[in-house]
Structure formats: structure tokens, C-alpha cells
CSV table of C-alpha atoms in Angstrom, one decimal:
chain,number,residue,atom,x,y,z
A,1105,MET,CA,0.0,0.0,0.0
A,1106,ILE,CA,1.4,3.4,-1.0
A,1107,LYS,CA,1.7,5.9,1.9
A,1108,LEU,CA,4.4,8.3,0.6
A,1109,VAL,CA,4.4,10.2,-2.7
A,1110,ILE,CA,7.5,11.9,-3.9
A,1111,PHE,CA,7.0,14.5,-6.6
A,1112,ASP,CA,9.4,16.1,-9.1
A,1113,PHE,CA,8.7,19.8,-9.6
A,1114,ASP,CA,9.7,21.0,-13.1
A,1115,GLY,CA,7.5,19.4,-15.7
A,1116,THR,CA,5.5,17.5,-13.1
A,1117,LEU,CA,3.9,20.2,-10.8
A,1118,ALA,CA,4.7,23.3,-12.8
A,1119,ASP,CA,5.3,24.2,-16.4
A,1120,THR,CA,8.7,25.8,-16.2
A,1121,HIS,CA,9.8,24.7,-19.7
A,1122,GLN,CA,10.2,28.0,-21.5
A,1123,LEU,CA,11.8,29.6,-18.4
A,1124,ILE,CA,14.4,26.9,-18.3
A,1125,ILE,CA,15.0,27.1,-22.1
A,1126,ARG,CA,15.4,30.8,-22.2
A,1127,THR,CA,17.6,30.9,-19.1
A,1128,ASN,CA,20.0,28.4,-20.4
A,1129,GLN,CA,20.2,30.0,-23.8
A,1130,GLU,CA,20.9,33.5,-22.4
A,1131,ALA,CA,23.5,32.0,-20.0
A,1132,MET,CA,25.2,30.3,-22.9
A,1133,ARG,CA,25.4,33.6,-24.7
A,1134,ARG,CA,26.8,35.4,-21.8
A,1135,MET,CA,29.5,32.6,-21.3
A,1136,ASN,CA,30.3,32.9,-25.1
A,1137,TYR,CA,29.4,29.3,-25.9
A,1138,PRO,CA,27.3,28.2,-28.9
A,1139,VAL,CA,23.7,28.4,-28.0
A,1140,ALA,CA,22.0,25.0,-27.8
A,1141,ASP,CA,18.6,24.4,-29.3
A,1142,GLU,CA,15.4,23.7,-27.4
A,1143,LYS,CA,15.5,20.0,-27.9
A,1144,THR,CA,19.1,19.7,-26.6
A,1145,ILE,CA,18.3,21.7,-23.5
A,1146,THR,CA,15.1,19.8,-22.9
A,1147,SER,CA,17.2,16.6,-22.8
A,1148,ILE,CA,19.1,17.8,-19.7
A,1149,ILE,CA,16.1,19.0,-17.7
A,1150,GLY,CA,15.9,17.0,-14.5
A,1151,ILE,CA,19.6,16.7,-13.7
A,1152,PRO,CA,21.8,19.2,-11.9
A,1153,LEU,CA,22.9,22.2,-14.0
A,1154,GLU,CA,26.6,21.4,-13.9
A,1155,ASP,CA,26.0,17.8,-15.2
A,1156,GLY,CA,23.7,19.1,-18.0
A,1157,LEU,CA,26.3,21.7,-19.1
A,1158,LEU,CA,29.0,19.0,-19.2
A,1159,SER,CA,26.8,16.8,-21.3
A,1160,ILE,CA,26.3,19.6,-23.9
A,1161,TYR,CA,29.9,21.0,-23.7
A,1162,PRO,CA,32.2,18.2,-22.6
A,1163,ASP,CA,35.2,20.4,-22.8
A,1164,ILE,CA,34.1,23.0,-20.3
A,1165,PRO,CA,36.9,23.6,-17.8
A,1166,ARG,CA,35.4,22.4,-14.5
A,1167,ARG,CA,37.0,25.5,-12.8
A,1168,THR,CA,34.5,27.7,-14.7
A,1169,LEU,CA,31.4,25.8,-13.6
A,1170,PRO,CA,30.8,28.1,-10.6
A,1171,VAL,CA,30.8,31.1,-12.9
A,1172,TRP,CA,28.3,29.2,-15.2
A,1173,VAL,CA,26.0,28.5,-12.2
A,1174,GLU,CA,26.1,32.1,-11.0
A,1175,THR,CA,25.5,33.4,-14.5
A,1176,TYR,CA,22.5,31.0,-14.8
A,1177,ARG,CA,21.1,32.2,-11.5
A,1178,GLN,CA,21.4,35.8,-12.4
A,1179,VAL,CA,19.6,35.2,-15.7
A,1180,PHE,CA,17.0,33.1,-14.0
A,1181,GLU,CA,16.2,35.9,-11.5
A,1182,SER,CA,15.9,38.4,-14.3
A,1183,LEU,CA,13.5,36.2,-16.4
A,1184,ARG,CA,11.3,34.5,-13.7
A,1185,ARG,CA,9.0,37.6,-13.4
A,1186,GLU,CA,8.8,37.9,-17.2
A,1187,ILE,CA,8.2,34.2,-17.9
A,1188,VAL,CA,6.0,33.2,-15.0
A,1189,PRO,CA,5.6,29.4,-14.7
A,1190,ALA,CA,2.1,28.0,-14.3
A,1191,LEU,CA,0.8,25.0,-12.4
A,1192,PHE,CA,-0.4,22.2,-14.6
A,1193,PRO,CA,-4.2,21.7,-14.5
A,1194,GLN,CA,-5.7,20.2,-11.3
A,1195,VAL,CA,-2.4,20.2,-9.4
A,1196,PRO,CA,-3.5,22.1,-6.3
A,1197,GLU,CA,-6.8,20.2,-6.1
A,1198,THR,CA,-5.2,16.9,-6.5
A,1199,LEU,CA,-2.5,17.5,-3.9
A,1200,ALA,CA,-5.1,18.7,-1.5
A,1201,ALA,CA,-7.2,15.6,-2.0
A,1202,LEU,CA,-4.2,13.3,-1.6
A,1203,HIS,CA,-3.2,15.0,1.6
A,1204,GLY,CA,-6.8,14.7,2.8
A,1205,ARG,CA,-6.7,11.0,2.2
A,1206,GLY,CA,-3.7,10.7,4.4
A,1207,TYR,CA,-0.8,10.4,2.0
A,1208,VAL,CA,2.5,12.0,3.0
A,1209,LEU,CA,3.6,14.2,0.1
A,1210,THR,CA,7.2,15.4,-0.6
A,1211,VAL,CA,9.3,17.0,-3.4
A,1212,ALA,CA,12.6,15.8,-4.8
A,1213,SER,CA,14.0,18.1,-7.5
A,1214,SER,CA,17.3,18.8,-9.2
A,1215,ARG,CA,16.5,22.5,-8.9
A,1216,HIS,CA,18.4,24.4,-6.2
A,1217,SER,CA,16.5,24.4,-3.0
A,1218,SER,CA,16.2,28.2,-2.8
A,1219,SER,CA,14.3,28.6,-6.1
A,1220,LEU,CA,12.4,25.4,-5.4
A,1221,ASN,CA,11.1,26.5,-2.1
A,1222,ALA,CA,10.3,30.0,-3.5
A,1223,PHE,CA,8.2,28.6,-6.3
A,1224,LEU,CA,6.3,26.3,-3.9
A,1225,GLN,CA,5.5,29.2,-1.6
A,1226,GLU,CA,4.5,31.5,-4.5
A,1227,MET,CA,2.3,28.9,-6.1
A,1228,GLY,CA,0.6,28.0,-2.8
A,1229,LEU,CA,1.8,24.4,-2.7
A,1230,ALA,CA,4.2,24.5,0.2
A,1231,GLN,CA,1.5,23.6,2.7
A,1232,TRP,CA,1.0,20.1,1.2
A,1233,PHE,CA,4.6,18.9,1.5
A,1234,SER,CA,6.3,17.4,4.5
A,1235,LEU,CA,9.8,17.5,3.0
A,1236,VAL,CA,11.3,19.4,0.1
A,1237,LEU,CA,14.7,18.4,-1.3
A,1238,GLY,CA,16.7,20.3,-3.9
A,1239,ALA,CA,19.9,19.2,-5.6
A,1240,ASP,CA,21.9,20.9,-2.9
A,1241,ASN,CA,20.3,18.9,-0.2
A,1242,VAL,CA,21.7,15.5,-1.3
A,1243,THR,CA,25.1,14.1,-2.0
A,1244,ARG,CA,24.2,12.6,-5.4
A,1245,ALA,CA,21.3,13.9,-7.4
A,1246,LYS,CA,19.0,12.2,-10.0
A,1247,PRO,CA,19.2,9.7,-11.5
A,1248,HIS,CA,21.0,8.4,-8.4
A,1249,PRO,CA,18.4,7.1,-5.8
A,1250,ASP,CA,19.9,9.4,-3.1
A,1251,PRO,CA,16.9,11.8,-3.0
A,1252,VAL,CA,14.4,8.9,-2.5
A,1253,LEU,CA,16.6,7.2,0.1
A,1254,HIS,CA,17.1,10.5,2.0
A,1255,THR,CA,13.4,11.0,2.0
A,1256,LEU,CA,12.8,7.5,3.3
A,1257,ARG,CA,15.2,8.0,6.1
A,1258,GLN,CA,13.6,11.3,7.0
A,1259,THR,CA,10.0,10.1,6.9
A,1260,GLY,CA,10.4,6.5,8.1
A,1261,PHE,CA,8.6,4.9,5.1
A,1262,ARG,CA,9.7,1.8,3.2
A,1263,PRO,CA,10.4,1.7,-0.6
A,1264,GLU,CA,7.4,-0.5,-1.2
A,1265,GLU,CA,5.2,2.1,0.5
A,1266,THR,CA,6.5,4.8,-1.9
A,1267,LEU,CA,5.5,6.2,-5.3
A,1268,VAL,CA,7.8,8.5,-7.2
A,1269,VAL,CA,6.0,10.8,-9.7
A,1270,GLY,CA,8.0,12.6,-12.4
A,1271,ASP,CA,8.1,13.6,-16.1
A,1272,MET,CA,11.6,12.5,-17.0
A,1273,PRO,CA,13.4,9.2,-17.3
A,1274,VAL,CA,15.8,10.3,-14.6
A,1275,ASP,CA,12.9,10.5,-12.1
A,1276,ILE,CA,11.9,6.9,-13.0
A,1277,ARG,CA,15.5,5.6,-12.7
A,1278,MET,CA,15.8,7.4,-9.3
A,1279,GLY,CA,12.7,5.7,-8.0
A,1280,LEU,CA,13.5,2.3,-9.3
A,1281,GLY,CA,17.0,2.5,-7.9
A,1282,ALA,CA,15.6,3.0,-4.4
A,1283,GLY,CA,13.1,0.1,-4.9
A,1284,ALA,CA,10.1,2.4,-5.1
A,1285,PHE,CA,7.1,2.4,-7.4
A,1286,THR,CA,7.2,4.9,-10.1
A,1287,CYS,CA,4.7,7.0,-12.2
A,1288,GLY,CA,5.7,9.0,-15.3
A,1289,VAL,CA,3.7,11.9,-16.6
A,1290,THR,CA,3.6,12.8,-20.3
A,1291,PHE,CA,2.6,16.5,-20.0
A,1292,GLY,CA,6.0,17.7,-19.0
A,1293,ASN,CA,9.4,17.5,-20.8
A,1294,SER,CA,9.4,13.8,-21.9
A,1295,ASP,CA,7.1,11.4,-23.6
A,1296,ARG,CA,5.3,8.1,-23.0
A,1297,ALA,CA,7.9,6.0,-25.0
A,1298,SER,CA,10.8,7.4,-23.0
A,1299,LEU,CA,9.1,6.9,-19.7
A,1300,ALA,CA,8.1,3.4,-20.6
A,1301,ALA,CA,11.7,2.6,-21.7
A,1302,ALA,CA,12.9,3.8,-18.3
A,1303,GLY,CA,10.7,1.2,-16.6
A,1304,ALA,CA,7.8,3.3,-15.2
A,1305,HIS,CA,5.2,1.2,-13.4
A,1306,HIS,CA,2.5,3.7,-14.4
A,1307,ILE,CA,2.2,6.5,-17.0
A,1308,LEU,CA,-0.4,9.3,-16.8
A,1309,ASP,CA,-1.3,11.9,-19.4
A,1310,HIS,CA,-2.9,14.2,-16.8
A,1311,PHE,CA,-2.3,15.0,-13.2
A,1312,ALA,CA,-5.8,14.4,-11.7
A,1313,PRO,CA,-5.8,10.7,-12.5
A,1314,LEU,CA,-3.5,10.2,-9.6
A,1315,LEU,CA,-6.6,10.2,-7.5
A,1316,GLN,CA,-7.7,7.0,-9.2
A,1317,LEU,CA,-4.2,5.5,-8.9
A,1318,LEU,CA,-4.1,6.4,-5.2
A,1319,PRO,CA,-7.6,5.9,-3.9
């Protein structure tokens, strides 16, 4: 029986796609690197920024990564009021209903915890979550199972009582690596075929059907 539900944020709770694309592209310009296209940037959503950059530009000197990160954050702060992310349909209502049914809800994201918590507060979602983990709160981020294992230690639940919900294959691999059940969603940054190939136990095309999956 599922008792704990761990949610991804970007592409699962909120549509941050254009904000992420625009922020990355402007940071690339400022760092004087070739600007990657939307498809390439989409492929790295869900993993820490440094890992994503190294996958696109393998020759980036690692000593410059802190400058990249700071540049990204500056661009992000300047764009986040212009490109305001929206919650996906039925997210607040579904979270409220799940919480009312007694499920413990948490978040595990590759986003830095400062912006993650700010978004959850601004969007009125923070009240539903018992624990919020950003990439800086764990030793090894997605697809490593650390975020799930850390959550289990903090909440006292077992893997077989846990469902991980996310839009990217890294979310599915993270959950499976910890022995949890997994649910992919197709309305974010990935697709049904990719989520199925990653081994998702369930795949949903909309958020609200979680209420049928978790009665």
C-alpha cells in the first residue's frame, strides 16, 4: 500500500519549460558558448545544472562551472518575473485531495532548494509537502536514488510504500534505484515511450488521475 508520494517539480507540478530554455540560452550567450537548441536543453532537464552543461559541452573547464552557475542564476532571476511558470491543471486540487486521504507528500527536485522553495511558496503548494529536497540537499542527485533514500530516512517509510512521480526518465530511474514504485507523466518534458523505456510502473497523461491510482 502506498503511503508516501515523492513528486518532481519542473514538468510535473509546474510548467517551467520556457523559463528553463530561455535561461539556459541566455547564460550560454553570456558565457560565449554556442547556444544549444530547445531539444538539446530539454534533454538535460531533471539533472543538476553542472551535469547538464558538461553533457552539452564536454570540454568546459570544471573550474569555470561556478561562474556558469552564478550566471545562470542571475539570468533566471531576471527572467522569472517575465516568464511566469504556471501550475499544470488540477495540481492544487489533486495535492489537497491526496493530503486529505492521508498520503504524505514530498518533493525531490534537481533545482536548487532556494528557487524550489520560493516557487512552492509563491504557487501556494508548500503547505502540502512534509519535506522538500533540492539538488543541494543531497550528495548525489538524480538519477541516483539518493533523493528517495534520503526522503525514506527522513519520513520513516519503506520503498514498497513509496510512489515517485516525475516527467523525466531520470525520475523513474531514481525511484527504481531505491526500490520504489514509479509513475511517469507525459505532459512535462518527456514522452510516453521514453518513460516506458525507463521502466515506469504507471504513466499518466494528466495530473488528476493520480486520484484513481491512489484511492
